[in-house]
Amino acid sequence: MAAYLDPGNFLSAGAEEARALANALDKILTEDMQADPFRMIGNFQRILSDNAQRPLWDETAAKLDALFKCGRYAQLDGPMIGVSMGIRDSDYFRETARLFGKDHSTIANLEWMATAWNATFASTGIWMGKTFEPVTKEIFGAKCGYAPKAMGAFDPATARIGRNFFREPANPNFLQGIGLPVLTQVWRLRDRPADIQVQGFFGTLLQRNLEKEKVIPYTRTGGIFLAGPGASVVEEMRGKRVYQLNYRWPLLEPAFPMTRLVDELAQIAEGIYLGQLVMATRHYSIGQLRFSLFGGSGAPLELGDAFGEATDEAAYGYQNNGYFLMIDPAFAKDAYSDRAFPMLRPRSGESGYRELGCDQAAAPAVQRTSQRDSAFPAVSDWKDGWQADSSLRAKFTTFCLDEAGTGEPLRDGESILQMLQRVQKEISAATLLDDHLRRFETLHRLFRSGVPPTVVDGVFQGKGSPGRFDAPEARDWYGQPEPCTGFTYYHGATLNLHFGFADTFYADAERRLRESAVFPSALAVMLQNGSKGPDVLNVLWATIGRFVFPWAGKSFERISGRKLSMLLDESPDLEHRYPARVAELREHPASWPHYDLVLKDQAHDPNGLFESHLRSGAWDQGMNEADKDFWRQEAATRWVFGSNLQDARILSSDPVFRALDMNYHAPLPSIQAMANAGPSLFVRQGYTFLGSSDRASILPVNQGKRVFQFNYRYPMIGGAVPIGLCLDELVEIAEGLFLGQLIYATEPFKAFHSSMDPAEYQYQLFGYFLLLDNTWERHRQAIGFDVDTFS
């Protein structure tokens, strides 16, 4: 490896940095490389493309950084197999972060791009590589605008013009399926050239290169760049000699984000080149517009700063945005092997499949495992094995519905949860092109038949008997003891989402059409019954959201009359009654909507839902005993204190979520221990709410049904947008299995007050979710229903 990796290939700042780099390289060669570079880089890619291994990302990126610095300069020529190793967010606040001794800002540490990429395209092999083709000086000059510095460095032996390779993912979901068609339009991709006579390619097509390409399964090509020797433009690379790929020249007509992109490559092993994605964070264009008053394509209008030769490269603020690999096709079998990148292996019917003699045997299915449930110790197979246990079979196939409910028919061997999984897919398919609530009728009907949970002795109560827990740790609320008692929690899963704002828009438009003498009523009927377009919200959740957002369920506990009276208080003198709590709302930026309610309540008539029991004063400021008894009774029979749960994916974004939610916190140690022993872990609680039983549903589709409600809207609760617009509803449909409606106000600027008619806020349904006890959760994990990895 010494021929390719040497600390001397990097101009370090001094002896100490050189020693550190040498030690880092030695550790990589000893612990990771072990004479097999393909296994090493395959392991690195699996870490960086797995959102569950996020704690290892920084360490792995540091290893790639060391390899790149120690890699040698080498020119690339002809086609190369491409591997996306990992993507990083641009850090637009890096200089500020450095003032505080940090390498990355808190926002950049969210790594949203990497998380979303991993959840969608990382394992699909949509990008398959690049080719580097000879280019004449005339074409090179025409593409770089005859920039003096670039033309002065031109050498036909090292200069190349290149393009990228793309393939269609196997069994794509919606987002993956539209990826290549969108790229084809935006990046003007062309069909793969079949021979050297094909016109329209700027480089020189050589027969030897087309032969090498046969082991790379791609169908479309484009994304043009100019390549040649250069000095790294990333500040931390100190001008390291690299082979550089520049997409930014305006005459290449790059589409965003290629208007920011400069790739840099160094060789780290025989046939293996490590590349870093480099993005400009300043002075870049987001694309071109062409227009003409007299027809034709017209002159281009640059949207932003057009790229050009800069006297100071630092002005562009170049940053590393991740890593990729270029692999010589001569090593295709190693590249596609199980120890490296099997997801890139040619599939049947693709180029390279026959040439490489790929095995047609399907990879063995991954078996999901679950912990044993103490209530059902004999059950180890939670996907199908539950059918052999009579009590578990009864639980999984028996609905808990009101007198008028009939449930949904189950197929042979199907549990209620498997039925819901099937319905979820049917609704997703139906709403893909028509996001209309009529597509949700199965869930509407089931919700209307469900039994609302109750509050008994201050605890959340369904048909089942979940364990109740009293935490031993001391805890207070607003200066007085408020222990955690009657605690229970349920795991969460999302069924289908719906863009509820559209319902408000269509309802308003329909009303205006009816009231207008100009438009016929037939148009209103068409508006009501016609297609409403694709269910974008559900598609985003199904393809990205469920793999990114760390919601894990909800917890419930007793609430004291004192705490309840405070959180439901809408008095005009809240700042006087609860100065410390109001100060929290005021000083927490994300809670400004709730603090705004405090200010608006100052001008409100004191006619809230519970005003008569708050008139004598706050609990600590003169409330009479009769009112205190009222609140104690309410807390015992109608209300619980609740929190949403987040799983371990949230830990890397911990500081951000603390900034987004004033109620965000780690569970008490005893509760964390309880979560650790369950089938699915949660590590944070937040987005608190007040749960109340025996409420009339606020949605007309529920026809006045009595439900259990989650209210996030009262001013003293606190919280972030959009959670402060939320008022969810819940029913139980089987023992320990609850169906919930995600409901938001679509009049976001109308201040909440309990005296207002709920219709004023135009509440709309935004989707359905589930809450599940431990037994249902084990079944959910086994069948792969709404899990955070691809099943």
mmCIF file with all atom_site columns, C-alpha atoms in Angstrom, residues 561-695:
data_model
loop_
_atom_site.group_PDB
_atom_site.id
_atom_site.type_symbol
_atom_site.label_atom_id
_atom_site.label_alt_id
_atom_site.label_comp_id
_atom_site.label_asym_id
_atom_site.label_entity_id
_atom_site.label_seq_id
_atom_site.pdbx_PDB_ins_code
_atom_site.Cartn_x
_atom_site.Cartn_y
_atom_site.Cartn_z
_atom_site.occupancy
_atom_site.B_iso_or_equiv
_atom_site.pdbx_formal_charge
_atom_site.auth_seq_id
_atom_site.auth_comp_id
_atom_site.auth_asym_id
_atom_site.auth_atom_id
_atom_site.pdbx_PDB_model_num
ATOM 1   C CA . GLY A 1 561 ? -55.259 19.310 40.193 1.00 0.00 ? 561 GLY A CA 1
ATOM 2   C CA . ARG A 1 562 ? -52.724 22.100 40.789 1.00 0.00 ? 562 ARG A CA 1
ATOM 3   C CA . LYS A 1 563 ? -50.799 21.387 37.584 1.00 0.00 ? 563 LYS A CA 1
ATOM 4   C CA . LEU A 1 564 ? -53.974 20.830 35.560 1.00 0.00 ? 564 LEU A CA 1
ATOM 5   C CA . SER A 1 565 ? -55.508 24.131 36.664 1.00 0.00 ? 565 SER A CA 1
ATOM 6   C CA . MET A 1 566 ? -52.359 25.952 35.583 1.00 0.00 ? 566 MET A CA 1
ATOM 7   C CA . LEU A 1 567 ? -52.061 24.319 32.150 1.00 0.00 ? 567 LEU A CA 1
ATOM 8   C CA . LEU A 1 568 ? -55.752 24.956 31.337 1.00 0.00 ? 568 LEU A CA 1
ATOM 9   C CA . ASP A 1 569 ? -55.701 28.539 32.571 1.00 0.00 ? 569 ASP A CA 1
ATOM 10  C CA . GLU A 1 570 ? -56.560 31.231 29.988 1.00 0.00 ? 570 GLU A CA 1
ATOM 11  C CA . SER A 1 571 ? -56.999 34.130 32.401 1.00 0.00 ? 571 SER A CA 1
ATOM 12  C CA . PRO A 1 572 ? -56.061 37.631 31.264 1.00 0.00 ? 572 PRO A CA 1
ATOM 13  C CA . ASP A 1 573 ? -53.459 37.915 34.062 1.00 0.00 ? 573 ASP A CA 1
ATOM 14  C CA . LEU A 1 574 ? -51.373 34.808 33.322 1.00 0.00 ? 574 LEU A CA 1
ATOM 15  C CA . GLU A 1 575 ? -48.105 36.701 33.650 1.00 0.00 ? 575 GLU A CA 1
ATOM 16  C CA . HIS A 1 576 ? -49.093 37.752 37.165 1.00 0.00 ? 576 HIS A CA 1
ATOM 17  C CA . ARG A 1 577 ? -50.350 34.283 38.125 1.00 0.00 ? 577 ARG A CA 1
ATOM 18  C CA . TYR A 1 578 ? -47.388 32.287 36.783 1.00 0.00 ? 578 TYR A CA 1
ATOM 19  C CA . PRO A 1 579 ? -44.464 34.682 36.226 1.00 0.00 ? 579 PRO A CA 1
ATOM 20  C CA . ALA A 1 580 ? -41.757 31.998 36.013 1.00 0.00 ? 580 ALA A CA 1
ATOM 21  C CA . ARG A 1 581 ? -43.689 29.846 33.508 1.00 0.00 ? 581 ARG A CA 1
ATOM 22  C CA . VAL A 1 582 ? -44.557 32.835 31.341 1.00 0.00 ? 582 VAL A CA 1
ATOM 23  C CA . ALA A 1 583 ? -40.902 33.882 31.432 1.00 0.00 ? 583 ALA A CA 1
ATOM 24  C CA . GLU A 1 584 ? -40.001 30.421 30.103 1.00 0.00 ? 584 GLU A CA 1
ATOM 25  C CA . LEU A 1 585 ? -42.442 30.860 27.238 1.00 0.00 ? 585 LEU A CA 1
ATOM 26  C CA . ARG A 1 586 ? -41.131 34.331 26.490 1.00 0.00 ? 586 ARG A CA 1
ATOM 27  C CA . GLU A 1 587 ? -37.463 33.337 26.570 1.00 0.00 ? 587 GLU A CA 1
ATOM 28  C CA . HIS A 1 588 ? -37.846 30.151 24.546 1.00 0.00 ? 588 HIS A CA 1
ATOM 29  C CA . PRO A 1 589 ? -37.916 31.236 20.853 1.00 0.00 ? 589 PRO A CA 1
ATOM 30  C CA . ALA A 1 590 ? -39.771 28.173 19.576 1.00 0.00 ? 590 ALA A CA 1
ATOM 31  C CA . SER A 1 591 ? -42.631 28.776 22.049 1.00 0.00 ? 591 SER A CA 1
ATOM 32  C CA . TRP A 1 592 ? -43.519 32.214 20.740 1.00 0.00 ? 592 TRP A CA 1
ATOM 33  C CA . PRO A 1 593 ? -47.006 31.061 19.541 1.00 0.00 ? 593 PRO A CA 1
ATOM 34  C CA . HIS A 1 594 ? -47.894 30.066 23.110 1.00 0.00 ? 594 HIS A CA 1
ATOM 35  C CA . TYR A 1 595 ? -46.437 33.256 24.544 1.00 0.00 ? 595 TYR A CA 1
ATOM 36  C CA . ASP A 1 596 ? -48.450 35.148 21.923 1.00 0.00 ? 596 ASP A CA 1
ATOM 37  C CA . LEU A 1 597 ? -51.568 33.476 23.360 1.00 0.00 ? 597 LEU A CA 1
ATOM 38  C CA . VAL A 1 598 ? -50.605 34.785 26.798 1.00 0.00 ? 598 VAL A CA 1
ATOM 39  C CA . LEU A 1 599 ? -50.509 38.294 25.356 1.00 0.00 ? 599 LEU A CA 1
ATOM 40  C CA . LYS A 1 600 ? -53.760 37.848 23.446 1.00 0.00 ? 600 LYS A CA 1
ATOM 41  C CA . ASP A 1 601 ? -55.519 36.470 26.532 1.00 0.00 ? 601 ASP A CA 1
ATOM 42  C CA . GLN A 1 602 ? -54.872 39.820 28.218 1.00 0.00 ? 602 GLN A CA 1
ATOM 43  C CA . ALA A 1 603 ? -57.419 41.331 25.853 1.00 0.00 ? 603 ALA A CA 1
ATOM 44  C CA . HIS A 1 604 ? -59.839 38.383 26.002 1.00 0.00 ? 604 HIS A CA 1
ATOM 45  C CA . ASP A 1 605 ? -63.003 38.370 28.046 1.00 0.00 ? 605 ASP A CA 1
ATOM 46  C CA . PRO A 1 606 ? -62.491 35.791 30.838 1.00 0.00 ? 606 PRO A CA 1
ATOM 47  C CA . ASN A 1 607 ? -65.010 33.383 29.358 1.00 0.00 ? 607 ASN A CA 1
ATOM 48  C CA . GLY A 1 608 ? -62.903 30.302 28.794 1.00 0.00 ? 608 GLY A CA 1
ATOM 49  C CA . LEU A 1 609 ? -64.198 26.790 29.260 1.00 0.00 ? 609 LEU A CA 1
ATOM 50  C CA . PHE A 1 610 ? -62.975 26.637 32.873 1.00 0.00 ? 610 PHE A CA 1
ATOM 51  C CA . GLU A 1 611 ? -63.081 30.335 33.770 1.00 0.00 ? 611 GLU A CA 1
ATOM 52  C CA . SER A 1 612 ? -65.635 29.870 36.540 1.00 0.00 ? 612 SER A CA 1
ATOM 53  C CA . HIS A 1 613 ? -63.243 27.598 38.439 1.00 0.00 ? 613 HIS A CA 1
ATOM 54  C CA . LEU A 1 614 ? -60.282 29.951 38.007 1.00 0.00 ? 614 LEU A CA 1
ATOM 55  C CA . ARG A 1 615 ? -62.013 33.185 38.979 1.00 0.00 ? 615 ARG A CA 1
ATOM 56  C CA . SER A 1 616 ? -61.040 32.893 42.636 1.00 0.00 ? 616 SER A CA 1
ATOM 57  C CA . GLY A 1 617 ? -57.363 32.882 41.623 1.00 0.00 ? 617 GLY A CA 1
ATOM 58  C CA . ALA A 1 618 ? -54.525 30.557 40.723 1.00 0.00 ? 618 ALA A CA 1
ATOM 59  C CA . TRP A 1 619 ? -53.968 27.487 42.909 1.00 0.00 ? 619 TRP A CA 1
ATOM 60  C CA . ASP A 1 620 ? -51.088 29.177 44.735 1.00 0.00 ? 620 ASP A CA 1
ATOM 61  C CA . GLN A 1 621 ? -52.744 32.606 44.756 1.00 0.00 ? 621 GLN A CA 1
ATOM 62  C CA . GLY A 1 622 ? -56.001 32.368 46.647 1.00 0.00 ? 622 GLY A CA 1
ATOM 63  C CA . MET A 1 623 ? -58.003 29.670 44.833 1.00 0.00 ? 623 MET A CA 1
ATOM 64  C CA . ASN A 1 624 ? -60.845 28.584 47.114 1.00 0.00 ? 624 ASN A CA 1
ATOM 65  C CA . GLU A 1 625 ? -61.278 24.988 48.289 1.00 0.00 ? 625 GLU A CA 1
ATOM 66  C CA . ALA A 1 626 ? -64.385 24.391 46.185 1.00 0.00 ? 626 ALA A CA 1
ATOM 67  C CA . ASP A 1 627 ? -62.459 25.190 43.003 1.00 0.00 ? 627 ASP A CA 1
ATOM 68  C CA . LYS A 1 628 ? -59.514 23.080 44.156 1.00 0.00 ? 628 LYS A CA 1
ATOM 69  C CA . ASP A 1 629 ? -61.884 20.162 44.677 1.00 0.00 ? 629 ASP A CA 1
ATOM 70  C CA . PHE A 1 630 ? -63.186 20.672 41.146 1.00 0.00 ? 630 PHE A CA 1
ATOM 71  C CA . TRP A 1 631 ? -59.667 20.445 39.741 1.00 0.00 ? 631 TRP A CA 1
ATOM 72  C CA . ARG A 1 632 ? -58.825 17.391 41.834 1.00 0.00 ? 632 ARG A CA 1
ATOM 73  C CA . GLN A 1 633 ? -61.956 15.666 40.512 1.00 0.00 ? 633 GLN A CA 1
ATOM 74  C CA . GLU A 1 634 ? -61.148 16.649 36.899 1.00 0.00 ? 634 GLU A CA 1
ATOM 75  C CA . ALA A 1 635 ? -57.622 15.295 37.266 1.00 0.00 ? 635 ALA A CA 1
ATOM 76  C CA . ALA A 1 636 ? -58.910 12.015 38.697 1.00 0.00 ? 636 ALA A CA 1
ATOM 77  C CA . THR A 1 637 ? -61.647 11.373 36.123 1.00 0.00 ? 637 THR A CA 1
ATOM 78  C CA . ARG A 1 638 ? -60.992 13.270 32.902 1.00 0.00 ? 638 ARG A CA 1
ATOM 79  C CA . TRP A 1 639 ? -57.343 14.278 32.384 1.00 0.00 ? 639 TRP A CA 1
ATOM 80  C CA . VAL A 1 640 ? -53.823 12.847 32.128 1.00 0.00 ? 640 VAL A CA 1
ATOM 81  C CA . PHE A 1 641 ? -50.480 14.485 31.417 1.00 0.00 ? 641 PHE A CA 1
ATOM 82  C CA . GLY A 1 642 ? -48.839 13.165 28.247 1.00 0.00 ? 642 GLY A CA 1
ATOM 83  C CA . SER A 1 643 ? -45.628 13.333 26.249 1.00 0.00 ? 643 SER A CA 1
ATOM 84  C CA . ASN A 1 644 ? -44.494 12.173 22.851 1.00 0.00 ? 644 ASN A CA 1
ATOM 85  C CA . LEU A 1 645 ? -41.594 9.734  22.809 1.00 0.00 ? 645 LEU A CA 1
ATOM 86  C CA . GLN A 1 646 ? -38.509 9.865  20.579 1.00 0.00 ? 646 GLN A CA 1
ATOM 87  C CA . ASP A 1 647 ? -36.118 7.034  19.781 1.00 0.00 ? 647 ASP A CA 1
ATOM 88  C CA . ALA A 1 648 ? -32.308 7.064  19.700 1.00 0.00 ? 648 ALA A CA 1
ATOM 89  C CA . ARG A 1 649 ? -32.119 8.707  16.264 1.00 0.00 ? 649 ARG A CA 1
ATOM 90  C CA . ILE A 1 650 ? -32.808 11.996 18.005 1.00 0.00 ? 650 ILE A CA 1
ATOM 91  C CA . LEU A 1 651 ? -29.627 11.946 20.079 1.00 0.00 ? 651 LEU A CA 1
ATOM 92  C CA . SER A 1 652 ? -27.383 13.348 17.353 1.00 0.00 ? 652 SER A CA 1
ATOM 93  C CA . SER A 1 653 ? -29.771 16.319 17.115 1.00 0.00 ? 653 SER A CA 1
ATOM 94  C CA . ASP A 1 654 ? -30.284 16.678 20.851 1.00 0.00 ? 654 ASP A CA 1
ATOM 95  C CA . PRO A 1 655 ? -29.268 20.374 21.106 1.00 0.00 ? 655 PRO A CA 1
ATOM 96  C CA . VAL A 1 656 ? -31.564 21.338 18.247 1.00 0.00 ? 656 VAL A CA 1
ATOM 97  C CA . PHE A 1 657 ? -34.604 19.610 19.711 1.00 0.00 ? 657 PHE A CA 1
ATOM 98  C CA . ARG A 1 658 ? -33.931 21.200 23.077 1.00 0.00 ? 658 ARG A CA 1
ATOM 99  C CA . ALA A 1 659 ? -34.095 24.519 21.246 1.00 0.00 ? 659 ALA A CA 1
ATOM 100 C CA . LEU A 1 660 ? -37.297 23.516 19.438 1.00 0.00 ? 660 LEU A CA 1
ATOM 101 C CA . ASP A 1 661 ? -39.248 22.302 22.478 1.00 0.00 ? 661 ASP A CA 1
ATOM 102 C CA . MET A 1 662 ? -39.123 23.801 25.968 1.00 0.00 ? 662 MET A CA 1
ATOM 103 C CA . ASN A 1 663 ? -40.608 20.582 27.397 1.00 0.00 ? 663 ASN A CA 1
ATOM 104 C CA . TYR A 1 664 ? -38.036 18.258 25.781 1.00 0.00 ? 664 TYR A CA 1
ATOM 105 C CA . HIS A 1 665 ? -36.174 16.119 28.322 1.00 0.00 ? 665 HIS A CA 1
ATOM 106 C CA . ALA A 1 666 ? -34.561 12.774 29.050 1.00 0.00 ? 666 ALA A CA 1
ATOM 107 C CA . PRO A 1 667 ? -36.757 10.233 30.874 1.00 0.00 ? 667 PRO A CA 1
ATOM 108 C CA . LEU A 1 668 ? -36.251 9.644  34.564 1.00 0.00 ? 668 LEU A CA 1
ATOM 109 C CA . PRO A 1 669 ? -33.643 6.895  35.108 1.00 0.00 ? 669 PRO A CA 1
ATOM 110 C CA . SER A 1 670 ? -36.234 4.390  36.291 1.00 0.00 ? 670 SER A CA 1
ATOM 111 C CA . ILE A 1 671 ? -38.407 5.083  33.238 1.00 0.00 ? 671 ILE A CA 1
ATOM 112 C CA . GLN A 1 672 ? -35.399 4.804  30.936 1.00 0.00 ? 672 GLN A CA 1
ATOM 113 C CA . ALA A 1 673 ? -34.670 1.406  32.466 1.00 0.00 ? 673 ALA A CA 1
ATOM 114 C CA . MET A 1 674 ? -38.273 0.389  31.739 1.00 0.00 ? 674 MET A CA 1
ATOM 115 C CA . ALA A 1 675 ? -37.912 1.521  28.116 1.00 0.00 ? 675 ALA A CA 1
ATOM 116 C CA . ASN A 1 676 ? -34.614 -0.341 27.763 1.00 0.00 ? 676 ASN A CA 1
ATOM 117 C CA . ALA A 1 677 ? -36.353 -3.579 28.757 1.00 0.00 ? 677 ALA A CA 1
ATOM 118 C CA . GLY A 1 678 ? -39.102 -3.193 26.156 1.00 0.00 ? 678 GLY A CA 1
ATOM 119 C CA . PRO A 1 679 ? -39.222 -4.234 22.504 1.00 0.00 ? 679 PRO A CA 1
ATOM 120 C CA . SER A 1 680 ? -38.492 -0.704 21.217 1.00 0.00 ? 680 SER A CA 1
ATOM 121 C CA . LEU A 1 681 ? -36.362 1.901  22.905 1.00 0.00 ? 681 LEU A CA 1
ATOM 122 C CA . PHE A 1 682 ? -37.173 5.548  23.549 1.00 0.00 ? 682 PHE A CA 1
ATOM 123 C CA . VAL A 1 683 ? -34.637 8.012  24.937 1.00 0.00 ? 683 VAL A CA 1
ATOM 124 C CA . ARG A 1 684 ? -36.408 11.380 25.059 1.00 0.00 ? 684 ARG A CA 1
ATOM 125 C CA . GLN A 1 685 ? -39.827 12.821 25.930 1.00 0.00 ? 685 GLN A CA 1
ATOM 126 C CA . GLY A 1 686 ? -41.290 16.064 24.676 1.00 0.00 ? 686 GLY A CA 1
ATOM 127 C CA . TYR A 1 687 ? -44.093 17.839 22.805 1.00 0.00 ? 687 TYR A CA 1
ATOM 128 C CA . THR A 1 688 ? -46.260 17.516 25.897 1.00 0.00 ? 688 THR A CA 1
ATOM 129 C CA . PHE A 1 689 ? -50.053 17.509 25.812 1.00 0.00 ? 689 PHE A CA 1
ATOM 130 C CA . LEU A 1 690 ? -53.098 17.174 28.022 1.00 0.00 ? 690 LEU A CA 1
ATOM 131 C CA . GLY A 1 691 ? -55.100 14.031 27.363 1.00 0.00 ? 691 GLY A CA 1
ATOM 132 C CA . SER A 1 692 ? -58.827 14.147 28.129 1.00 0.00 ? 692 SER A CA 1
ATOM 133 C CA . SER A 1 693 ? -61.556 11.524 27.954 1.00 0.00 ? 693 SER A CA 1
ATOM 134 C CA . ASP A 1 694 ? -65.179 11.621 26.829 1.00 0.00 ? 694 ASP A CA 1
ATOM 135 C CA . ARG A 1 695 ? -64.889 14.488 24.343 1.00 0.00 ? 695 ARG A CA 1
#
